[in-house]
mmCIF file of C-alpha atoms in Angstrom:
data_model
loop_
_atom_site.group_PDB
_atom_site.id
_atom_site.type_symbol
_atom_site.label_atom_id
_atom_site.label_comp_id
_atom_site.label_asym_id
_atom_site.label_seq_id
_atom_site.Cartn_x
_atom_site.Cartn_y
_atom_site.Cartn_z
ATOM 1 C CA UNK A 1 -5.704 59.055 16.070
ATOM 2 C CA UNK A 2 -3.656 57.621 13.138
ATOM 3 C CA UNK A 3 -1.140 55.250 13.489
ATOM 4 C CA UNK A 4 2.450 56.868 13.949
ATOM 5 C CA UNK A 5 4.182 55.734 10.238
ATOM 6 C CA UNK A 6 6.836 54.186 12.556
ATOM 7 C CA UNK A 7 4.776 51.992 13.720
ATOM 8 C CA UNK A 8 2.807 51.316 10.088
ATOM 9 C CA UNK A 9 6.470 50.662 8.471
ATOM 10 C CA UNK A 10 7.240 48.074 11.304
ATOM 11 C CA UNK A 11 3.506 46.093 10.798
ATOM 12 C CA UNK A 12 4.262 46.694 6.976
ATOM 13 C CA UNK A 13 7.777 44.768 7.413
ATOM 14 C CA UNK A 14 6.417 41.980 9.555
ATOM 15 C CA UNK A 15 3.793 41.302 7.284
ATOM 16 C CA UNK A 16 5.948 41.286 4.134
ATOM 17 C CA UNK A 17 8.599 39.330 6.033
ATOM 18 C CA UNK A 18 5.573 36.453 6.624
ATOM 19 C CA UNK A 19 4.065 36.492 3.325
ATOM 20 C CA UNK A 20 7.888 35.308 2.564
ATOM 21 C CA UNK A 21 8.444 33.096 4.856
ATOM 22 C CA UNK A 22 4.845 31.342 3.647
ATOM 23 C CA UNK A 23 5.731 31.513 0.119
ATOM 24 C CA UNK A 24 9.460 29.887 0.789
ATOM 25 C CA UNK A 25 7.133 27.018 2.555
ATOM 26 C CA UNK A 26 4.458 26.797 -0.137
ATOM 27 C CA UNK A 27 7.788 26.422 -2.532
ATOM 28 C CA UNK A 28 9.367 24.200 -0.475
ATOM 29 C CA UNK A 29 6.257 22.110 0.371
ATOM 30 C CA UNK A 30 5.074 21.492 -3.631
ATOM 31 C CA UNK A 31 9.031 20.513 -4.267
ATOM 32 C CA UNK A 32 8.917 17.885 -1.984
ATOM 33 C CA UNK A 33 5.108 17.056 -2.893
ATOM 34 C CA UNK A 34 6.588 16.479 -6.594
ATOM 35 C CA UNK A 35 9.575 14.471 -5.469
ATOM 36 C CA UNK A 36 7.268 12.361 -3.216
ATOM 37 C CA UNK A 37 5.409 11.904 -6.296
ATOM 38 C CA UNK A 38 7.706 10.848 -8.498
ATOM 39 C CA UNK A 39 9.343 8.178 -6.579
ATOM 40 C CA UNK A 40 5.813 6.773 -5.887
ATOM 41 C CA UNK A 41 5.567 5.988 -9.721
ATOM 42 C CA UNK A 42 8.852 5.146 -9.860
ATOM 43 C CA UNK A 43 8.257 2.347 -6.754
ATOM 44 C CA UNK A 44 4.942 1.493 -8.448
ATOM 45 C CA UNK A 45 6.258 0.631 -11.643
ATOM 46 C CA UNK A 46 9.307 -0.931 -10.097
ATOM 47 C CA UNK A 47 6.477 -3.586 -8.655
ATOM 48 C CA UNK A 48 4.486 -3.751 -11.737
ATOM 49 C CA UNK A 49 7.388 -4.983 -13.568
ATOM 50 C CA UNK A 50 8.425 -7.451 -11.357
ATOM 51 C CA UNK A 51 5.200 -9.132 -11.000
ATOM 52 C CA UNK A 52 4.173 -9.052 -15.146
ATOM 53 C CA UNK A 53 7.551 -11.573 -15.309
ATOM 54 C CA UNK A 54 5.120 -14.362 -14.344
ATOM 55 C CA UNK A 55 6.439 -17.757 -15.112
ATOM 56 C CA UNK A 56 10.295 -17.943 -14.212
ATOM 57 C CA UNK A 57 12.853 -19.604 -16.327
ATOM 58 C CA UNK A 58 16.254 -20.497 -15.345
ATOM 59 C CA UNK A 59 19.667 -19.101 -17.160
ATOM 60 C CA UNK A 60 22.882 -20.402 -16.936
ATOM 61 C CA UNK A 61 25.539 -17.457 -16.112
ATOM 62 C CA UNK A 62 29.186 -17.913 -16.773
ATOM 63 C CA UNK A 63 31.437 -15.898 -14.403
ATOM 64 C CA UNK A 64 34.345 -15.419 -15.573
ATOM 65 C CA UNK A 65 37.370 -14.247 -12.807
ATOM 66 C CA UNK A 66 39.128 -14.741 -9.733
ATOM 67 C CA UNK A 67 38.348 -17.170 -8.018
ATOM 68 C CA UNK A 68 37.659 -19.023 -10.445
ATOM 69 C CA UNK A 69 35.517 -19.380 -13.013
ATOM 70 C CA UNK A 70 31.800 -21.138 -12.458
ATOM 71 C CA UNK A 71 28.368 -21.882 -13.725
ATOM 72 C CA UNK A 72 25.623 -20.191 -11.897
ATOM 73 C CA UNK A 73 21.796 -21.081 -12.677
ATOM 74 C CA UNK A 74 20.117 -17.526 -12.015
ATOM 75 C CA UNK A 75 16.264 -16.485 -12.144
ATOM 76 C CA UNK A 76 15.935 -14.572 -15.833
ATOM 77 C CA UNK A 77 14.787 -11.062 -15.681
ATOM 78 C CA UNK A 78 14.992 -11.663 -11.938
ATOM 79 C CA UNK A 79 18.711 -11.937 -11.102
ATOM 80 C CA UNK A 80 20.977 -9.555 -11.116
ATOM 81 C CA UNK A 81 24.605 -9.294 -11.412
ATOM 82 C CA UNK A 82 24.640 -8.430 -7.173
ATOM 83 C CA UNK A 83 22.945 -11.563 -7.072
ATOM 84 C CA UNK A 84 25.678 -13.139 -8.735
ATOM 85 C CA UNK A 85 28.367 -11.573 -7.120
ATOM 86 C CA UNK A 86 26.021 -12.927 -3.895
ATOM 87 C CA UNK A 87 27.126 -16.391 -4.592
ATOM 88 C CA UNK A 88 30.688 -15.923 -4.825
ATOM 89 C CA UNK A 89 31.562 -13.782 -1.562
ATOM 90 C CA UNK A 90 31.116 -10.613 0.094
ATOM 91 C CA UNK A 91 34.242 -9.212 -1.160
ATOM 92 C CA UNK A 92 32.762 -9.388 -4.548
ATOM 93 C CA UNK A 93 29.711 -7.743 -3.603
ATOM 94 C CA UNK A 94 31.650 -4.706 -2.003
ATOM 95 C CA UNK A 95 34.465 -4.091 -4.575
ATOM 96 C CA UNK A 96 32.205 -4.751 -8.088
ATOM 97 C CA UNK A 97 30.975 -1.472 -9.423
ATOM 98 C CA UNK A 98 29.860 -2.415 -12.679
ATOM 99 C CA UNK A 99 28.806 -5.953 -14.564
ATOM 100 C CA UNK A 100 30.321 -6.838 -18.409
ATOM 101 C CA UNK A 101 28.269 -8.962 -20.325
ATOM 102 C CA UNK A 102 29.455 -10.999 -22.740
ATOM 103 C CA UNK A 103 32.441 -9.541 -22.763
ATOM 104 C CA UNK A 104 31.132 -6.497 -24.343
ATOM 105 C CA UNK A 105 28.177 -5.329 -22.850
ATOM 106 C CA UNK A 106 28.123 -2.580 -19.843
ATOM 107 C CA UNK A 107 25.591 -3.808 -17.312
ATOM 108 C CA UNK A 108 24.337 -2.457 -14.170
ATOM 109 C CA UNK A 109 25.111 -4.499 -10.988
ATOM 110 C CA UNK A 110 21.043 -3.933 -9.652
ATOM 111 C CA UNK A 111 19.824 -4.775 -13.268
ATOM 112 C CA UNK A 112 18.221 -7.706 -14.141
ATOM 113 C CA UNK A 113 19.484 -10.095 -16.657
ATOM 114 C CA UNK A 114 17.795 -10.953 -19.605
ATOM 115 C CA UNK A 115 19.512 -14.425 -20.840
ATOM 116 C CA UNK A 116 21.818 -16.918 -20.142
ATOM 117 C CA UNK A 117 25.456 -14.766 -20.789
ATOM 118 C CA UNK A 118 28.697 -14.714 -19.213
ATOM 119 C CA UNK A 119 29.598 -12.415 -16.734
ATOM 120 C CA UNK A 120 32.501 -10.067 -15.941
ATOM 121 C CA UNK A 121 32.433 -8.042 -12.492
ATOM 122 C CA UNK A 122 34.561 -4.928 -12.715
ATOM 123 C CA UNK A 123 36.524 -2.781 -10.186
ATOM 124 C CA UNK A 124 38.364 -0.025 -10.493
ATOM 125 C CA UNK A 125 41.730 -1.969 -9.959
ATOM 126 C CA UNK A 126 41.122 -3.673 -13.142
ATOM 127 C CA UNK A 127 44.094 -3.753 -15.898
ATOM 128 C CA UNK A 128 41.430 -1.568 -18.446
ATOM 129 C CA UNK A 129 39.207 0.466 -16.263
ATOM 130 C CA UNK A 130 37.738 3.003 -19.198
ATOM 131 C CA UNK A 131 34.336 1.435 -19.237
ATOM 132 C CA UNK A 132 33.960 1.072 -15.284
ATOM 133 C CA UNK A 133 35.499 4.937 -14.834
ATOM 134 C CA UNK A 134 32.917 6.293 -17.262
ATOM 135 C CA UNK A 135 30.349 4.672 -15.684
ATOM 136 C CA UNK A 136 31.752 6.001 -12.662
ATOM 137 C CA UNK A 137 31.886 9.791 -14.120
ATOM 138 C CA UNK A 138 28.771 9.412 -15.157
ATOM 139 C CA UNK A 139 27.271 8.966 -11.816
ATOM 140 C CA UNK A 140 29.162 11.779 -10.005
ATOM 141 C CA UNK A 141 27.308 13.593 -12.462
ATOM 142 C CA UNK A 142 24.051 12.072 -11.340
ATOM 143 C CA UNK A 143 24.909 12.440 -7.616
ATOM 144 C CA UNK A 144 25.671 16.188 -8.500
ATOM 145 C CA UNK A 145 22.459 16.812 -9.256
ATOM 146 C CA UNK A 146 21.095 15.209 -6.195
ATOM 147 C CA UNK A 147 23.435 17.306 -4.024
ATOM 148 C CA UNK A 148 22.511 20.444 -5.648
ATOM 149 C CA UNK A 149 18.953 19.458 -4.937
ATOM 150 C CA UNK A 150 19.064 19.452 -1.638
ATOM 151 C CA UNK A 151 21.904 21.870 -0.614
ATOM 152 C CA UNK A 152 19.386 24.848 -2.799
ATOM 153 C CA UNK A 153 17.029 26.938 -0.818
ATOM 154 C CA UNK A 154 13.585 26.657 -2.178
ATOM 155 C CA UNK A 155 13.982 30.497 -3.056
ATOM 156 C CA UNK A 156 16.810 29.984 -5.435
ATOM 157 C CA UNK A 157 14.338 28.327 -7.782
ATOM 158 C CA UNK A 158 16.949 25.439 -8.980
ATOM 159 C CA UNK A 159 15.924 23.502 -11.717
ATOM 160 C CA UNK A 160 17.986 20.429 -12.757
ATOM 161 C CA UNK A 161 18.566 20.866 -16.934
ATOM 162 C CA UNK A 162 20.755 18.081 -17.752
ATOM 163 C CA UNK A 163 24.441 16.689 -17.326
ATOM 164 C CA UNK A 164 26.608 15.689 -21.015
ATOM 165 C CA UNK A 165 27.561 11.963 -21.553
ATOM 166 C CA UNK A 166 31.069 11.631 -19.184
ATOM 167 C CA UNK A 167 34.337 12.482 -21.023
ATOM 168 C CA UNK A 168 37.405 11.175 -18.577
ATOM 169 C CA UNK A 169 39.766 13.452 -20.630
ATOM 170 C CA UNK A 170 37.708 17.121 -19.830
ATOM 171 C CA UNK A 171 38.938 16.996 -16.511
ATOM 172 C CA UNK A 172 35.798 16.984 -14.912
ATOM 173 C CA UNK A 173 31.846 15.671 -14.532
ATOM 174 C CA UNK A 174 28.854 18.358 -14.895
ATOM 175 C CA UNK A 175 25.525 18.995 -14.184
ATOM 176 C CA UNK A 176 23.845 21.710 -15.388
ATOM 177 C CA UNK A 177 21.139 23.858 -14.335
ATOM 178 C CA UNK A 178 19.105 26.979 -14.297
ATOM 179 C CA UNK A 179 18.670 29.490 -11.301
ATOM 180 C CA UNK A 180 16.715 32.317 -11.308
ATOM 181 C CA UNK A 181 19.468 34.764 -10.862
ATOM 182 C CA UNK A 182 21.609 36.001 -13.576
ATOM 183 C CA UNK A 183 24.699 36.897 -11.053
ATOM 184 C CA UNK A 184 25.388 34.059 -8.999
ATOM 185 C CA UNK A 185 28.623 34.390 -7.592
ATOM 186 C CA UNK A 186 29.123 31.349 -5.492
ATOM 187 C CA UNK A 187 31.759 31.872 -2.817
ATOM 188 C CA UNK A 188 33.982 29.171 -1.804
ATOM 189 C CA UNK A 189 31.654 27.925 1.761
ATOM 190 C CA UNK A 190 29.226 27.521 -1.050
ATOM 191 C CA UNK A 191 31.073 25.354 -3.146
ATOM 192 C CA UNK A 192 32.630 23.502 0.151
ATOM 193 C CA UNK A 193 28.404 22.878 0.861
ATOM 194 C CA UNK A 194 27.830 21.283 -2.351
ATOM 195 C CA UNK A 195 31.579 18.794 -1.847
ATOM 196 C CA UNK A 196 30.151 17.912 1.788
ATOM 197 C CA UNK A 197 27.251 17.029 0.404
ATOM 198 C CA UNK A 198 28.753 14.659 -1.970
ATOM 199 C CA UNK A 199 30.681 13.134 0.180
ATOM 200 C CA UNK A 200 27.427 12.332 2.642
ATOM 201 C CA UNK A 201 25.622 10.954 -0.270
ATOM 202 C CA UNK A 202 28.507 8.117 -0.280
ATOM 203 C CA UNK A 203 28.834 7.475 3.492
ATOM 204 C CA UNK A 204 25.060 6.939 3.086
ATOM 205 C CA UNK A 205 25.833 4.039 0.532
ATOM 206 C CA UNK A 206 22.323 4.777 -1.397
ATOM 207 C CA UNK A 207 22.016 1.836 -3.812
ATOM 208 C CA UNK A 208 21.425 2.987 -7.588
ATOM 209 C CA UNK A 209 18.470 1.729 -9.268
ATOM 210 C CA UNK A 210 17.329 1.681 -13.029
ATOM 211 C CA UNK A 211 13.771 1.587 -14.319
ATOM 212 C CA UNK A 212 13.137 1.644 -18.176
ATOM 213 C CA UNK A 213 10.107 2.987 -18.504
ATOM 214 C CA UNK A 214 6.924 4.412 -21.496
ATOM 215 C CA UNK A 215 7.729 7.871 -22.289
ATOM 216 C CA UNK A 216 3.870 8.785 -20.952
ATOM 217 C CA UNK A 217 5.001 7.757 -17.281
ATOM 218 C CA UNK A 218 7.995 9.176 -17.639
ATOM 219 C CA UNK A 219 6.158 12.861 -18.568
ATOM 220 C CA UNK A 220 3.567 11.727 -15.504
ATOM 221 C CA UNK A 221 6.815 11.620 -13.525
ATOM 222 C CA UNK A 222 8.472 15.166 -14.201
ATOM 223 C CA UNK A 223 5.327 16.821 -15.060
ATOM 224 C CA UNK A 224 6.386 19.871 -12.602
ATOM 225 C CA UNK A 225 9.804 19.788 -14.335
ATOM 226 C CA UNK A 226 9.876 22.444 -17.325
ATOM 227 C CA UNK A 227 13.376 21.219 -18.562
ATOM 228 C CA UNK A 228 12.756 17.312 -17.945
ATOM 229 C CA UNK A 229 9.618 17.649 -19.597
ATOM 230 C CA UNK A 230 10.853 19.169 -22.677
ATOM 231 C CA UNK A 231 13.206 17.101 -23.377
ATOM 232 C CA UNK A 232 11.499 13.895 -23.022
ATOM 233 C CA UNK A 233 9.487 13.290 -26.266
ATOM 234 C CA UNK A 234 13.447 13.154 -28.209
ATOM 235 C CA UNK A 235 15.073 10.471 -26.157
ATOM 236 C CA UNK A 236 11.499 8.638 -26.501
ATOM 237 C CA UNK A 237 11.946 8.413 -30.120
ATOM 238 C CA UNK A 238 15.622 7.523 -30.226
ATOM 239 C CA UNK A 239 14.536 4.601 -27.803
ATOM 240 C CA UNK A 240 11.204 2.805 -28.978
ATOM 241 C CA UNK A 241 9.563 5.267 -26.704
ATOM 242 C CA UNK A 242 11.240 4.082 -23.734
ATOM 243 C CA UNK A 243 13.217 6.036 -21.024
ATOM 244 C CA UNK A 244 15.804 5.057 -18.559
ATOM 245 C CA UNK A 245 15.635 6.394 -15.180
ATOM 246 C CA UNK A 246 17.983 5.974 -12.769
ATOM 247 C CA UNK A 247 17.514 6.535 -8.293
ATOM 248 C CA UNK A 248 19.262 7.200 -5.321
ATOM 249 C CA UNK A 249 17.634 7.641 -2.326
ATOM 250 C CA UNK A 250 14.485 10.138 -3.712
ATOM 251 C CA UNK A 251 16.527 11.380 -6.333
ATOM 252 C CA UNK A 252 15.577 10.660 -9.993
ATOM 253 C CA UNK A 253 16.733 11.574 -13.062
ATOM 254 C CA UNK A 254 16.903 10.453 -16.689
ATOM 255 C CA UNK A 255 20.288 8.614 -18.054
ATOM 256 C CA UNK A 256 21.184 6.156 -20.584
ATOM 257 C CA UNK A 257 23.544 5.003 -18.303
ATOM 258 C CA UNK A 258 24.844 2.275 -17.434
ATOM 259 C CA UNK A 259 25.687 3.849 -13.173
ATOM 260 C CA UNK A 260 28.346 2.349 -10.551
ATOM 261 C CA UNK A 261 26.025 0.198 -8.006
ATOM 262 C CA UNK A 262 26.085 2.283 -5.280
ATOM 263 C CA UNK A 263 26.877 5.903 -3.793
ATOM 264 C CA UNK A 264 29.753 4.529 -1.848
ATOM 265 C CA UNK A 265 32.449 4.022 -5.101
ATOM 266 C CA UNK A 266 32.736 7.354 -4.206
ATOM 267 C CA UNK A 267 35.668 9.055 -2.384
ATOM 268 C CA UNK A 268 37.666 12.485 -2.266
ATOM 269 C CA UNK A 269 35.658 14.878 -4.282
ATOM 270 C CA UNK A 270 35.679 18.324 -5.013
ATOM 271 C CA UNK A 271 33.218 20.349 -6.429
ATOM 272 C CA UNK A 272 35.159 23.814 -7.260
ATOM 273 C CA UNK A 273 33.304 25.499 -10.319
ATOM 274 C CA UNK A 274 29.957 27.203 -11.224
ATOM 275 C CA UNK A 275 30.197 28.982 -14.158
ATOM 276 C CA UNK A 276 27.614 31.287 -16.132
ATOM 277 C CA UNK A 277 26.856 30.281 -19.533
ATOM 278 C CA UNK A 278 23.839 31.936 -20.591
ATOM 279 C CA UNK A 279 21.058 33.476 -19.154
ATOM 280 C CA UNK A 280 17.385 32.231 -19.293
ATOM 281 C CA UNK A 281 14.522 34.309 -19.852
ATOM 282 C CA UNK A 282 13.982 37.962 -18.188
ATOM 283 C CA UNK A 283 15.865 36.599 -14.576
ATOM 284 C CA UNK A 284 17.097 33.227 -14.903
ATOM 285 C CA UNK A 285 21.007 31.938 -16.163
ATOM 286 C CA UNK A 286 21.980 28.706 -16.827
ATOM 287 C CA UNK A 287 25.024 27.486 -14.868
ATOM 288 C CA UNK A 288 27.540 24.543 -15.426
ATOM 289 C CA UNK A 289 28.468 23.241 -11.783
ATOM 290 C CA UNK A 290 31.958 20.909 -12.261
ATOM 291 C CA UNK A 291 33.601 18.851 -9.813
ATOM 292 C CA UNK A 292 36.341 16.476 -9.590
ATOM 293 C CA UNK A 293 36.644 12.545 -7.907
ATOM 294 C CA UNK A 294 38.477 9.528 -7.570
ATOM 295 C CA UNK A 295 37.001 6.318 -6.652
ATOM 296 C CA UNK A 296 36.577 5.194 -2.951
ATOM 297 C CA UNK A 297 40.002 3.800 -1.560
ATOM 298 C CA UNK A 298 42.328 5.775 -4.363
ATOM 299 C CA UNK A 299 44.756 8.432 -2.768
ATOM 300 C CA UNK A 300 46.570 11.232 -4.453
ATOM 301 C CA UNK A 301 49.637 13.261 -2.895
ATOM 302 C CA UNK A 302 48.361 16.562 -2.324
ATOM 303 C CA UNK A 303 50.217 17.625 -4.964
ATOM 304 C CA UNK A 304 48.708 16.043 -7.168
ATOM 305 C CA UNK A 305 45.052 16.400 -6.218
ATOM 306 C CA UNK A 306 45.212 19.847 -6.233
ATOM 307 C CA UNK A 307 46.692 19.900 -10.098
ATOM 308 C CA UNK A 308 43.338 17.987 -10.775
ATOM 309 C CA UNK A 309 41.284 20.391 -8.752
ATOM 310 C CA UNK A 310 42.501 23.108 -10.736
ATOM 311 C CA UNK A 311 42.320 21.842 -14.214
ATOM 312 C CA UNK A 312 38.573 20.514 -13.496
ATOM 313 C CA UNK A 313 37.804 24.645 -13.205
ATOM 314 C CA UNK A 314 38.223 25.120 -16.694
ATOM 315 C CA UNK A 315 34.706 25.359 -18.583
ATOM 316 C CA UNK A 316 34.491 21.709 -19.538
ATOM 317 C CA UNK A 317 33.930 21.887 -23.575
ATOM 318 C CA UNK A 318 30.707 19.649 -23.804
ATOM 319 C CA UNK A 319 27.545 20.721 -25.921
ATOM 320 C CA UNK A 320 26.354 23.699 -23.524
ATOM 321 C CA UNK A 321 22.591 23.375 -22.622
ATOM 322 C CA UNK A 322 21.363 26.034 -24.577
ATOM 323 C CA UNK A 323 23.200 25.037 -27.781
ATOM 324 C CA UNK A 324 20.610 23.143 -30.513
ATOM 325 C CA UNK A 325 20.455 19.672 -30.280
ATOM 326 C CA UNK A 326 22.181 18.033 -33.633
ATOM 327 C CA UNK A 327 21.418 14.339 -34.201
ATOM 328 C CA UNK A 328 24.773 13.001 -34.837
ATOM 329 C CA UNK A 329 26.060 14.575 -31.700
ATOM 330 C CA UNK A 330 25.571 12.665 -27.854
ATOM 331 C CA UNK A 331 22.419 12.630 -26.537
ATOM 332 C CA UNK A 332 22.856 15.761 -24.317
ATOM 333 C CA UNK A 333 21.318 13.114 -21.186
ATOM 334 C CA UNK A 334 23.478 10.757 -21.113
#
């Protein structure tokens, strides 16, 4: 007897409906493989690094601010501005987002210092906050992309392109990426997924680390990342053939930075755009997600918020990731 074609079309479904399920694993499973990777060599050169500083020599770091000012003798290219901020209370520690060094220099708070210096620890209540807010754009920006990376289903194909250096006055912070759809229509839940999953990336208080690193590790690193990859060997050469990485939990990416310290300078945020701006080969697009923040412990009227929400919907005008690259323009990962 043959088989009734009922009965083959049912077998025929279950089968196809495993081989799926097997390939949305196998996807899944060599995504996290490569992220397991690449914070392995990020952790390994993290320790190589620390113990090539051998012999330690003492600096002399001048804080400068409230309480007063003082002399602290620090461990060079061992102490970091967190460890400064250590000595002088626990208020310090929890409010300073960013360092300034010498009264110039931008300076992560989880970064090492290099020389004796003085030392400036910024919040956002500061009397000019431009250089701690762009730092602070720039890491929604970076936390965007680690939100995206793990609100995606493996079958979406998401691949992280880039996000433009922070520009206050846009309106909003980006990330873009690539999705192998061209008609991605995300519906408001969707958008409401990617905002809750900002928001649990600060309640988790992730410290942000930075690694400079040889552009050959850095290629080791995002060797399964057709984007990162490519655009490697250009911010090599515009940096002695180093690049900057920055982390959050197992999230890495590549920055020039300088970051806020931790996930938690974070507080009402909205991410309320995805929009199309080219499409990518036969079935992919390229997309330009957008959001909107304010610092942890700011509050906006309604009102107010909402006029914010809508004007960080508008395409925000930075060099599009499909555009040619121009020297005298910002380094597209910034």
């Amino acid at each position: 007897m043959t088989m009734s074609a009922t009965k083959l079309h049912k077998i025929s479904w279950c089968a196809l409906r495993q081989l799926q399920q097997y390939r949305t694993k196998a996807n899944f499973s060599a995504g996290s493989a490569s992220i397991a990777s690449r914070n392995e060599l990020f952790t390994q050169e993290q320790r190589r690094q620390r113990e090539a500083i051998g012999r330690i020599d003492k600096i002399e770091v001048r804080y400068l601010g409230l309480p007063e000012d003082v002399t602290l003798v620090m461990n060079n290219h061992i102490s970091t501005p967190f460890n400064c901020a250590q000595h002088l209370s626990e208020g310090h520690c929890r409010r300073s987002a960013l360092a300034l060094i010498d009264g110039s220099v931008p300076w992560d708070m989880h970064r090492p210092l290099q020389e004796s210096c003085t030392l400036q620890l910024l919040n956002f209540n500061i009397s000019e906050p431009h250089v701690v807010n762009k730092a602070f754009w720039r890491t929604c920006s970076f936390m965007l992309g680690a939100a995206l990376t793990r609100v995606f289903k493996a079958e979406a194909k998401l691949q992280l392109h880039s996000f433009p250096g922070p520009n206050i006055k846009s309106g909003s912070f980006v990330h873009d990426i690539v999705l192998e759809t061209q008609n991605w229509q995300p519906t408001k839940s969707e958008m409401r997924a990617i905002s809750a999953e900002m928001i649990k990336l600060a309640a988790q208080d992730l410290r942000i680390e930075r690694l400079d690193v040889q552009q050959e590790l850095a290629q080791e690193m995002f060797k399964d990342s057709k984007y990162k990859s490519e655009q490697l060997p250009s911010i090599a050469q515009q940096s002695n053939g180093r690049v900057t990485l920055y982390r959050l939990g197992d999230h890495i990416d590549i920055s020039r930075g300088p970051m806020v310290a931790s996930t938690h300078f974070l507080g009402k945020c909205t991410v309320g755009a995805a929009h199309k701006v080219a499409d990518e080969g036969p079935a992919g697009a390229f997309y330009r997600i957008q959001g909107v923040a304010l610092p942890c412990g700011f509050k906006l009227n309604h009102v107010a918020y909402g006029f914010l929400e809508e004007r960080s919907q508008k395409l925000n005008p930075a060099r599009l990731p499909h555009e040619p690259f121009e020297e005298h323009q910002q380094m597209q990962l910034s």
